[in-house]
Amino acid sequence: MKLEYLDFKNTKIPLIFEENNDLPVIVLKLVFKNCGRSFDKIPGTARMFARILNEGVDDNFFKELELKAINLTSSSGFETLEINLTLLKEYKEFAFKSLANLLKQPRFDEKILQKNKFLVLSELASKNSDFDYLAKNLLNSNVFDYEEFKSPNDGNEESIKQITLKDLKDFFNKHINLGNLIISLGGDFIKKDMQKLLELILSPLDKGEKIPDKKYDLTSHLKDVNLVRKESEQAYIYFASPFYGSIKDNDIYMAKISHFVLGQAGFGSRIMEEIRVKRGLAYSAYSMLDLNLSYNRIFGYLQTKNENAQEAKKIIKQVFDEFVNKGINEEELNQAKNFLLGSTPLRYESLSKRLNIAFYEFYQDLELGYYKNELKNIEKVNLNEINAYIKKHDEILKLSFASLKNEN
């Protein structure tokens, strides 16, 4: 895995790549940083623009790609917008030319926009009965005091109706540029031979201005909010707490170990053991260390009977309290270390996985190979060190809850 910078239009564009001839396939990912929901002026604009890209340049665009087994998709999340291209190497000229045409002339057409608005509004209507979706959005809108979290990545009914072609064009001109771009490329190619093809897809894009990162903190006020839905046969409970750490901290590996024990390990984790195994309150319960460029938190979920909701939340608090104050034991530490060390080969077994890991290392401002090097620290950490680390992070006790349930 290598990192180089393409110098194009007086802009240095990071290129993460691996030459691999196991299969005659090429995979390309264009990631536009600071180009997701958190940078929407109107909620849902970024995701709507991704939908416009998925319309191609005309009605035949994707039919022609499909005939050559070329897969081209666009998607948008909270922080980024990405375009993924997978192809057989024999069609690389056609595939890259098609992508260049798409970036040159996205299908800004009123009929296309109205069609996608209808689809989004239909999906939002159907999600009104998706209780997991509703409970998760309820949590996000309450634990963050920022407008960006008041509606999901899709936007909401009101915001979708507001989006115009001008809004999409403005979004395109501001965000889809070289200054915010990271390229990931892998497969059966020789890097020097790809220069012209890469420049072909970059040529439609302006240099643009690099958009600064955003940072979000969880609210300092603990929340316990409920959404009552009489048709719900279960209580859907999401919870979160702050985590005052960074992916770049020298001791962040201890957070990964400890939270594996707390709730990320599935069966065997503290939360699963207390909630399901001992009390049978839920089929599944977990918590995870949720580290992002723009925010960090502990995030968790469980589903239980309506009448057990309060007891389940009480137990979650107790598990967190005991975890911070008493730490973990030697057996739990060894199990966590064995899993994290033993599962590493699986995380690197395919080209797409290796590219994805390398991309996130770069995206999070880490050196390529960081996660493999981190294993050395995981291997040698001792119980006293990990428990001192856990005790230091008592901010995770500031738990907030959001529940969808039938109070009757």
CSV table of N, CA and C in Angstrom, one decimal, residues 7 10-12 54 80 86 96 103 138 156 180 213 216 223 227 240 278 291 296 300 312 314 328 343 360 370 378 399:
chain,number,residue,atom,x,y,z
A,7,ASP,N,-0.1,16.0,-8.6
A,7,ASP,CA,-0.1,17.4,-8.7
A,7,ASP,C,-0.9,17.8,-10.0
A,10,ASN,N,-2.4,22.7,-10.0
A,10,ASN,CA,-1.8,23.4,-8.8
A,10,ASN,C,-2.4,22.9,-7.5
A,11,THR,N,-2.8,21.7,-7.5
A,11,THR,CA,-3.4,21.1,-6.3
A,11,THR,C,-2.8,19.7,-6.0
A,12,LYS,N,-2.4,19.5,-4.8
A,12,LYS,CA,-1.8,18.1,-4.5
A,12,LYS,C,-3.0,17.3,-4.0
A,54,ASN,N,-26.3,9.2,-9.4
A,54,ASN,CA,-26.7,7.9,-9.7
A,54,ASN,C,-27.7,7.8,-10.8
A,80,THR,N,-18.8,12.8,4.5
A,80,THR,CA,-18.2,12.8,3.1
A,80,THR,C,-19.3,12.4,2.1
A,86,THR,N,-16.0,0.1,-9.9
A,86,THR,CA,-15.4,-1.2,-10.0
A,86,THR,C,-15.5,-1.7,-11.4
A,96,PHE,N,-13.4,5.0,-17.1
A,96,PHE,CA,-12.9,6.3,-16.6
A,96,PHE,C,-13.4,7.4,-17.4
A,103,LEU,N,-18.9,13.6,-14.1
A,103,LEU,CA,-18.4,14.7,-13.3
A,103,LEU,C,-18.5,16.0,-14.1
A,138,LEU,N,-33.9,10.1,17.2
A,138,LEU,CA,-34.3,10.8,18.4
A,138,LEU,C,-33.1,11.0,19.3
A,156,ASN,N,-35.5,15.8,5.9
A,156,ASN,CA,-36.9,15.5,6.4
A,156,ASN,C,-37.8,16.0,5.3
A,180,ASN,N,-10.9,19.1,-2.0
A,180,ASN,CA,-11.5,18.3,-0.9
A,180,ASN,C,-11.4,16.8,-1.3
A,213,ASP,N,-12.6,21.4,8.6
A,213,ASP,CA,-13.3,20.4,9.4
A,213,ASP,C,-14.2,21.0,10.4
A,216,TYR,N,-17.8,18.5,16.8
A,216,TYR,CA,-19.1,18.5,17.6
A,216,TYR,C,-18.8,17.8,19.0
A,223,LYS,N,-29.8,13.4,29.0
A,223,LYS,CA,-31.2,13.3,28.4
A,223,LYS,C,-31.7,11.9,28.6
A,227,LEU,N,-40.3,8.5,22.8
A,227,LEU,CA,-41.2,8.7,21.7
A,227,LEU,C,-42.3,7.6,21.8
A,240,ALA,N,-26.1,7.0,24.6
A,240,ALA,CA,-24.8,7.6,24.2
A,240,ALA,C,-24.2,8.3,25.4
A,278,LYS,N,-27.9,-13.1,31.8
A,278,LYS,CA,-28.3,-13.2,33.2
A,278,LYS,C,-29.8,-12.9,33.4
A,291,LEU,N,-15.8,6.5,17.0
A,291,LEU,CA,-14.8,7.6,16.7
A,291,LEU,C,-14.9,8.1,15.3
A,296,ASN,N,-16.7,12.2,18.8
A,296,ASN,CA,-16.4,10.9,19.4
A,296,ASN,C,-17.5,10.7,20.5
A,300,GLY,N,-24.7,3.0,22.0
A,300,GLY,CA,-25.2,1.7,22.2
A,300,GLY,C,-26.7,1.5,21.9
A,312,ALA,N,-34.0,-2.1,32.1
A,312,ALA,CA,-32.9,-2.3,31.2
A,312,ALA,C,-32.0,-1.0,31.2
A,314,LYS,N,-31.6,1.0,33.7
A,314,LYS,CA,-31.0,1.0,35.0
A,314,LYS,C,-29.8,0.1,35.0
A,328,ILE,N,-11.6,-4.1,34.4
A,328,ILE,CA,-11.8,-5.4,33.8
A,328,ILE,C,-10.9,-6.4,34.5
A,343,SER,N,-7.9,-11.6,14.9
A,343,SER,CA,-8.8,-11.3,13.7
A,343,SER,C,-8.1,-10.4,12.7
A,360,TYR,N,-8.9,5.1,5.7
A,360,TYR,CA,-9.3,5.7,7.0
A,360,TYR,C,-8.1,6.1,7.8
A,370,TYR,N,-0.7,2.3,10.4
A,370,TYR,CA,-0.8,2.6,11.8
A,370,TYR,C,-1.5,1.5,12.6
A,378,ILE,N,-1.2,-3.3,21.8
A,378,ILE,CA,-2.3,-4.1,22.3
A,378,ILE,C,-1.7,-5.4,22.9
A,399,LEU,N,-24.5,9.1,30.7
A,399,LEU,CA,-25.3,8.5,29.7
A,399,LEU,C,-26.6,9.2,29.5
